[in-house]
Amino acid sequence: MARAIRFDEYGDVDVLRVEDVPRPVPGRGQVLVEVRAAGINPGEAAIRRGFLHERWPATFPSGQGSDFAGVVAELGDGVEEIEVGDEVIGFVHTRSSHADYVVAEASDLTPRPDGVSWEAAGALFVAGTTAYAATAAVCPREGDTVVVSGAAGGVGSLAVQLAKLAGATVIGLAGEANHDWLRELDVIPVAYGDGVLERIKEAAPDGVHAFVDTFGSGYVELALHLGIHPGRIDTIIDYEAAGKYNVKTEGNMAGASAEVLRELSLLVAKGLLEVPIARVYPLDEVREAYRELEQRHTRGKIVLRP
């Protein structure tokens, strides 16, 4: 038997439970991975609460989780380039990585590079590929100034770094508690809240060229007030504003591939990209992990360790 997170109805964190389940069996082209770390994400909380039922309905009993890193435990038929014992980073679209074992497509795995911790590896997929796609969508380049909202969150903390790697000057919107950390990344911190438009203009007297919104709550409109062309605004959360103003919504679906995951993991291994880990919880404390996540004040990622 193995443990897995399950829930039988939409609701708050109290619907989550740890259940004993049969150890999964990989099919053709699949791999069974013993999970060493699995990130948690706001989208999972939204699905569990029923907020995305029209878009991504849950089928009960539902599992949970996309991100993971672990050790290959068993191979399905037809898998040749992976061996039992390999350390891998991967993802699933079956809501099943918050567990002791997960079955993944072999094509959705990439080797865990030396120097990448289990926690960083297990937290990389959703936030990393979302940040990768959202940043690429606004085309940052040398001489540009790019604003990122939610700059210390799971996605924002990676987006600011990717924009910097592209050569842009980056302004990060975040609470005061995260300003020193942003400065360490050579990101210009600006406090959110009343007066943020004026603070951004003061920090960028020559104007702003692009905006990555990872938080919602009016930032698309703010970007437009800054004079940014809609084609260089990307939101990963405010789909209503995106439709109204014809701005981009590139995110995880656009970046979700083993190739992107490999590229990001190599940047982490080279010390060019930091995956900040806010806290690590044991699998049995999944409710506590999501309670913290849903406060929306976490720097970086929260990770489960089976």
Short mmCIF file of N, CA and C in Angstrom, two decimals, residues 157-277:
data_model
loop_
_atom_site.label_atom_id
_atom_site.label_comp_id
_atom_site.label_asym_id
_atom_site.label_seq_id
_atom_site.Cartn_x
_atom_site.Cartn_y
_atom_site.Cartn_z
N SER A 157 8.50 35.01 -8.17
CA SER A 157 9.90 34.96 -7.74
C SER A 157 10.80 34.39 -8.82
N LEU A 158 10.24 33.56 -9.69
CA LEU A 158 11.02 33.02 -10.82
C LEU A 158 10.93 33.95 -12.03
N ALA A 159 9.77 34.58 -12.23
CA ALA A 159 9.60 35.48 -13.38
C ALA A 159 10.55 36.66 -13.30
N VAL A 160 10.75 37.23 -12.09
CA VAL A 160 11.66 38.37 -11.99
C VAL A 160 13.08 37.96 -12.38
N GLN A 161 13.46 36.74 -12.01
CA GLN A 161 14.81 36.27 -12.33
C GLN A 161 14.97 35.98 -13.82
N LEU A 162 13.95 35.41 -14.44
CA LEU A 162 14.03 35.13 -15.87
C LEU A 162 14.06 36.41 -16.69
N ALA A 163 13.31 37.42 -16.25
CA ALA A 163 13.36 38.71 -16.94
C ALA A 163 14.73 39.36 -16.79
N LYS A 164 15.34 39.21 -15.62
CA LYS A 164 16.69 39.72 -15.42
C LYS A 164 17.68 39.00 -16.33
N LEU A 165 17.54 37.69 -16.44
CA LEU A 165 18.44 36.92 -17.30
C LEU A 165 18.33 37.35 -18.76
N ALA A 166 17.15 37.86 -19.14
CA ALA A 166 16.96 38.34 -20.51
C ALA A 166 17.55 39.73 -20.72
N GLY A 167 18.04 40.36 -19.64
CA GLY A 167 18.69 41.66 -19.78
C GLY A 167 17.87 42.84 -19.37
N ALA A 168 16.64 42.62 -18.92
CA ALA A 168 15.75 43.73 -18.59
C ALA A 168 16.03 44.27 -17.18
N THR A 169 15.64 45.52 -16.97
CA THR A 169 15.52 46.07 -15.62
C THR A 169 14.16 45.62 -15.09
N VAL A 170 14.12 45.11 -13.87
CA VAL A 170 12.89 44.52 -13.35
C VAL A 170 12.44 45.24 -12.09
N ILE A 171 11.17 45.60 -12.06
CA ILE A 171 10.51 46.13 -10.88
C ILE A 171 9.60 45.05 -10.33
N GLY A 172 9.76 44.72 -9.05
CA GLY A 172 8.95 43.69 -8.43
C GLY A 172 7.99 44.27 -7.43
N LEU A 173 6.69 44.02 -7.62
CA LEU A 173 5.68 44.48 -6.66
C LEU A 173 5.53 43.44 -5.56
N ALA A 174 5.78 43.85 -4.32
CA ALA A 174 5.77 42.91 -3.21
C ALA A 174 5.65 43.67 -1.90
N GLY A 175 5.30 42.95 -0.84
CA GLY A 175 5.24 43.54 0.49
C GLY A 175 6.63 43.89 1.00
N GLU A 176 6.68 44.80 1.95
CA GLU A 176 7.95 45.29 2.49
C GLU A 176 8.84 44.15 2.99
N ALA A 177 8.25 43.11 3.53
CA ALA A 177 9.05 42.02 4.09
C ALA A 177 9.91 41.33 3.05
N ASN A 178 9.56 41.47 1.78
CA ASN A 178 10.32 40.81 0.72
C ASN A 178 11.22 41.76 -0.08
N HIS A 179 11.28 43.02 0.31
CA HIS A 179 12.05 43.98 -0.47
C HIS A 179 13.55 43.72 -0.43
N ASP A 180 14.08 43.38 0.74
CA ASP A 180 15.52 43.11 0.81
C ASP A 180 15.89 41.90 -0.05
N TRP A 181 15.04 40.89 -0.03
CA TRP A 181 15.31 39.70 -0.85
C TRP A 181 15.29 40.05 -2.33
N LEU A 182 14.36 40.89 -2.77
CA LEU A 182 14.33 41.30 -4.16
C LEU A 182 15.57 42.10 -4.53
N ARG A 183 16.01 42.95 -3.63
CA ARG A 183 17.24 43.72 -3.90
C ARG A 183 18.43 42.79 -4.09
N GLU A 184 18.48 41.70 -3.33
CA GLU A 184 19.56 40.74 -3.50
C GLU A 184 19.58 40.15 -4.90
N LEU A 185 18.41 40.09 -5.54
CA LEU A 185 18.32 39.59 -6.92
C LEU A 185 18.53 40.70 -7.95
N ASP A 186 18.86 41.91 -7.47
CA ASP A 186 19.00 43.08 -8.34
C ASP A 186 17.68 43.47 -8.99
N VAL A 187 16.59 43.23 -8.25
CA VAL A 187 15.25 43.64 -8.66
C VAL A 187 14.87 44.87 -7.85
N ILE A 188 14.24 45.86 -8.49
CA ILE A 188 13.80 47.07 -7.80
C ILE A 188 12.48 46.79 -7.10
N PRO A 189 12.44 46.80 -5.77
CA PRO A 189 11.18 46.50 -5.07
C PRO A 189 10.29 47.73 -4.99
N VAL A 190 9.01 47.51 -5.20
CA VAL A 190 7.99 48.56 -5.05
C VAL A 190 6.83 47.96 -4.27
N ALA A 191 6.37 48.68 -3.26
CA ALA A 191 5.25 48.19 -2.44
C ALA A 191 3.95 48.27 -3.22
N TYR A 192 3.12 47.25 -3.06
CA TYR A 192 1.80 47.29 -3.67
C TYR A 192 0.85 48.12 -2.81
N GLY A 193 -0.38 48.28 -3.25
CA GLY A 193 -1.37 49.03 -2.48
C GLY A 193 -1.59 50.43 -3.03
N ASP A 194 -2.31 51.25 -2.29
CA ASP A 194 -2.64 52.60 -2.73
C ASP A 194 -1.39 53.36 -3.13
N GLY A 195 -1.45 54.03 -4.29
CA GLY A 195 -0.31 54.80 -4.76
C GLY A 195 0.71 54.03 -5.54
N VAL A 196 0.42 52.75 -5.87
CA VAL A 196 1.41 51.92 -6.54
C VAL A 196 1.74 52.46 -7.93
N LEU A 197 0.76 53.04 -8.63
CA LEU A 197 1.03 53.58 -9.96
C LEU A 197 2.10 54.66 -9.90
N GLU A 198 1.96 55.57 -8.96
CA GLU A 198 2.94 56.64 -8.82
C GLU A 198 4.30 56.09 -8.40
N ARG A 199 4.31 55.09 -7.53
CA ARG A 199 5.60 54.51 -7.10
C ARG A 199 6.32 53.84 -8.26
N ILE A 200 5.57 53.16 -9.13
CA ILE A 200 6.19 52.54 -10.29
C ILE A 200 6.77 53.61 -11.22
N LYS A 201 6.02 54.67 -11.45
CA LYS A 201 6.51 55.73 -12.32
C LYS A 201 7.76 56.38 -11.75
N GLU A 202 7.81 56.50 -10.44
CA GLU A 202 9.00 57.07 -9.80
C GLU A 202 10.20 56.14 -9.96
N ALA A 203 9.94 54.82 -9.87
CA ALA A 203 11.03 53.85 -10.01
C ALA A 203 11.47 53.68 -11.45
N ALA A 204 10.60 54.05 -12.41
CA ALA A 204 10.90 53.89 -13.84
C ALA A 204 10.60 55.19 -14.56
N PRO A 205 11.44 56.22 -14.36
CA PRO A 205 11.15 57.53 -14.96
C PRO A 205 11.14 57.52 -16.48
N ASP A 206 11.79 56.53 -17.10
CA ASP A 206 11.80 56.43 -18.56
C ASP A 206 10.70 55.54 -19.11
N GLY A 207 9.80 55.11 -18.24
CA GLY A 207 8.66 54.31 -18.68
C GLY A 207 8.85 52.82 -18.47
N VAL A 208 7.75 52.09 -18.60
CA VAL A 208 7.71 50.64 -18.44
C VAL A 208 7.31 50.02 -19.77
N HIS A 209 7.98 48.94 -20.14
CA HIS A 209 7.76 48.35 -21.47
C HIS A 209 6.92 47.07 -21.44
N ALA A 210 6.89 46.37 -20.31
CA ALA A 210 6.18 45.09 -20.25
C ALA A 210 5.74 44.82 -18.82
N PHE A 211 4.72 43.95 -18.69
CA PHE A 211 4.15 43.67 -17.37
C PHE A 211 3.75 42.20 -17.30
N VAL A 212 4.22 41.51 -16.25
CA VAL A 212 3.81 40.13 -15.98
C VAL A 212 2.98 40.14 -14.70
N ASP A 213 1.70 39.78 -14.81
CA ASP A 213 0.79 39.78 -13.67
C ASP A 213 0.59 38.37 -13.15
N THR A 214 1.08 38.10 -11.94
CA THR A 214 0.89 36.79 -11.34
C THR A 214 -0.12 36.82 -10.20
N PHE A 215 -0.76 37.98 -9.97
CA PHE A 215 -1.60 38.13 -8.78
C PHE A 215 -3.06 38.47 -9.08
N GLY A 216 -3.34 39.17 -10.17
CA GLY A 216 -4.71 39.61 -10.44
C GLY A 216 -5.04 40.89 -9.70
N SER A 217 -6.31 41.09 -9.39
CA SER A 217 -6.76 42.24 -8.57
C SER A 217 -6.43 43.58 -9.20
N GLY A 218 -6.65 43.72 -10.51
CA GLY A 218 -6.55 45.02 -11.15
C GLY A 218 -5.22 45.35 -11.78
N TYR A 219 -4.28 44.42 -11.80
CA TYR A 219 -2.96 44.74 -12.33
C TYR A 219 -2.95 44.87 -13.86
N VAL A 220 -3.87 44.23 -14.56
CA VAL A 220 -3.95 44.43 -16.01
C VAL A 220 -4.30 45.88 -16.30
N GLU A 221 -5.29 46.41 -15.61
CA GLU A 221 -5.66 47.82 -15.79
C GLU A 221 -4.50 48.74 -15.41
N LEU A 222 -3.79 48.39 -14.34
CA LEU A 222 -2.63 49.19 -13.94
C LEU A 222 -1.59 49.23 -15.05
N ALA A 223 -1.33 48.08 -15.65
CA ALA A 223 -0.35 48.02 -16.74
C ALA A 223 -0.77 48.91 -17.90
N LEU A 224 -2.05 48.91 -18.21
CA LEU A 224 -2.53 49.76 -19.30
C LEU A 224 -2.40 51.24 -18.94
N HIS A 225 -2.64 51.58 -17.69
CA HIS A 225 -2.47 52.97 -17.23
C HIS A 225 -1.00 53.40 -17.33
N LEU A 226 -0.09 52.45 -17.28
CA LEU A 226 1.33 52.76 -17.44
C LEU A 226 1.70 52.98 -18.90
N GLY A 227 0.74 52.76 -19.79
CA GLY A 227 1.00 52.97 -21.21
C GLY A 227 1.62 51.79 -21.92
N ILE A 228 1.54 50.61 -21.32
CA ILE A 228 2.13 49.41 -21.92
C ILE A 228 1.20 48.86 -22.99
N HIS A 229 1.75 48.49 -24.11
CA HIS A 229 0.95 47.89 -25.20
C HIS A 229 0.35 46.58 -24.72
N PRO A 230 -0.93 46.30 -25.02
CA PRO A 230 -1.56 45.05 -24.57
C PRO A 230 -0.77 43.80 -24.97
N GLY A 231 -0.05 43.83 -26.10
CA GLY A 231 0.71 42.69 -26.54
C GLY A 231 1.91 42.37 -25.67
N ARG A 232 2.24 43.30 -24.75
CA ARG A 232 3.37 43.06 -23.84
C ARG A 232 2.90 43.00 -22.38
N ILE A 233 1.64 42.66 -22.22
CA ILE A 233 1.07 42.41 -20.89
C ILE A 233 0.61 40.96 -20.86
N ASP A 234 1.01 40.24 -19.82
CA ASP A 234 0.58 38.84 -19.66
C ASP A 234 0.07 38.65 -18.25
N THR A 235 -1.12 38.07 -18.12
CA THR A 235 -1.65 37.72 -16.80
C THR A 235 -1.89 36.22 -16.75
N ILE A 236 -1.54 35.61 -15.64
CA ILE A 236 -1.75 34.16 -15.50
C ILE A 236 -3.00 33.87 -14.67
N ILE A 237 -3.75 34.93 -14.31
CA ILE A 237 -4.85 34.73 -13.38
C ILE A 237 -6.11 35.53 -13.71
N ASP A 238 -5.97 36.72 -14.28
CA ASP A 238 -7.12 37.59 -14.49
C ASP A 238 -7.64 37.43 -15.92
N TYR A 239 -8.34 36.32 -16.16
CA TYR A 239 -8.81 36.00 -17.51
C TYR A 239 -9.91 36.95 -17.97
N GLU A 240 -10.69 37.46 -17.02
CA GLU A 240 -11.74 38.40 -17.39
C GLU A 240 -11.15 39.67 -17.97
N ALA A 241 -10.14 40.22 -17.30
CA ALA A 241 -9.48 41.43 -17.80
C ALA A 241 -8.74 41.15 -19.10
N ALA A 242 -8.16 39.96 -19.21
CA ALA A 242 -7.44 39.61 -20.44
C ALA A 242 -8.38 39.62 -21.63
N GLY A 243 -9.58 39.07 -21.45
CA GLY A 243 -10.55 39.07 -22.54
C GLY A 243 -11.05 40.46 -22.87
N LYS A 244 -11.21 41.27 -21.85
CA LYS A 244 -11.73 42.63 -22.05
C LYS A 244 -10.74 43.52 -22.78
N TYR A 245 -9.44 43.36 -22.43
CA TYR A 245 -8.44 44.28 -22.96
C TYR A 245 -7.50 43.64 -23.99
N ASN A 246 -7.74 42.37 -24.30
CA ASN A 246 -6.95 41.66 -25.32
C ASN A 246 -5.47 41.60 -24.96
N VAL A 247 -5.20 41.23 -23.70
CA VAL A 247 -3.83 41.00 -23.28
C VAL A 247 -3.58 39.49 -23.24
N LYS A 248 -2.33 39.10 -23.08
CA LYS A 248 -1.95 37.70 -23.17
C LYS A 248 -2.23 36.94 -21.87
N THR A 249 -2.39 35.63 -22.01
CA THR A 249 -2.60 34.75 -20.84
C THR A 249 -1.70 33.53 -20.91
N GLU A 250 -0.49 33.71 -21.44
CA GLU A 250 0.44 32.58 -21.52
C GLU A 250 0.87 32.17 -20.12
N GLY A 251 0.84 30.87 -19.86
CA GLY A 251 1.23 30.37 -18.55
C GLY A 251 1.64 28.93 -18.64
N ASN A 252 1.23 28.13 -17.63
CA ASN A 252 1.69 26.75 -17.54
C ASN A 252 1.36 25.93 -18.77
N MET A 253 0.17 26.10 -19.34
CA MET A 253 -0.21 25.29 -20.50
C MET A 253 0.72 25.54 -21.68
N ALA A 254 1.24 26.77 -21.78
CA ALA A 254 2.14 27.11 -22.88
C ALA A 254 3.55 26.60 -22.63
N GLY A 255 3.95 26.51 -21.35
CA GLY A 255 5.33 26.13 -21.05
C GLY A 255 5.51 24.69 -20.61
N ALA A 256 4.41 23.94 -20.50
CA ALA A 256 4.47 22.61 -19.89
C ALA A 256 5.13 21.58 -20.80
N SER A 257 6.42 21.37 -20.60
CA SER A 257 7.12 20.34 -21.35
C SER A 257 8.36 19.92 -20.58
N ALA A 258 8.81 18.70 -20.86
CA ALA A 258 10.04 18.23 -20.22
C ALA A 258 11.24 19.05 -20.68
N GLU A 259 11.19 19.57 -21.90
CA GLU A 259 12.31 20.37 -22.42
C GLU A 259 12.46 21.66 -21.62
N VAL A 260 11.34 22.35 -21.36
CA VAL A 260 11.39 23.56 -20.55
C VAL A 260 11.83 23.23 -19.14
N LEU A 261 11.30 22.16 -18.58
CA LEU A 261 11.68 21.74 -17.23
C LEU A 261 13.17 21.46 -17.14
N ARG A 262 13.72 20.82 -18.16
CA ARG A 262 15.16 20.56 -18.18
C ARG A 262 15.95 21.86 -18.23
N GLU A 263 15.53 22.79 -19.08
CA GLU A 263 16.23 24.07 -19.19
C GLU A 263 16.22 24.82 -17.86
N LEU A 264 15.08 24.83 -17.20
CA LEU A 264 14.99 25.51 -15.91
C LEU A 264 15.85 24.83 -14.86
N SER A 265 15.83 23.50 -14.84
CA SER A 265 16.62 22.78 -13.83
C SER A 265 18.11 23.02 -14.03
N LEU A 266 18.55 23.16 -15.26
CA LEU A 266 19.97 23.44 -15.52
C LEU A 266 20.33 24.86 -15.07
N LEU A 267 19.41 25.81 -15.23
CA LEU A 267 19.66 27.15 -14.71
C LEU A 267 19.81 27.12 -13.19
N VAL A 268 18.97 26.32 -12.52
CA VAL A 268 19.08 26.17 -11.07
C VAL A 268 20.43 25.55 -10.71
N ALA A 269 20.82 24.51 -11.43
CA ALA A 269 22.08 23.82 -11.14
C ALA A 269 23.28 24.74 -11.31
N LYS A 270 23.19 25.67 -12.26
CA LYS A 270 24.30 26.60 -12.53
C LYS A 270 24.29 27.81 -11.60
N GLY A 271 23.30 27.89 -10.73
CA GLY A 271 23.22 29.03 -9.82
C GLY A 271 22.66 30.28 -10.45
N LEU A 272 22.04 30.16 -11.62
CA LEU A 272 21.48 31.31 -12.32
C LEU A 272 20.01 31.55 -11.97
N LEU A 273 19.37 30.58 -11.34
CA LEU A 273 17.96 30.67 -10.98
C LEU A 273 17.78 30.06 -9.60
N GLU A 274 17.19 30.83 -8.69
CA GLU A 274 16.91 30.36 -7.34
C GLU A 274 15.44 30.00 -7.22
N VAL A 275 15.16 28.82 -6.67
CA VAL A 275 13.79 28.45 -6.33
C VAL A 275 13.64 28.62 -4.83
N PRO A 276 13.09 29.75 -4.39
CA PRO A 276 12.98 29.96 -2.94
C PRO A 276 11.94 29.01 -2.33
N ILE A 277 12.34 28.34 -1.28
CA ILE A 277 11.45 27.39 -0.59
C ILE A 277 11.01 28.02 0.73
#
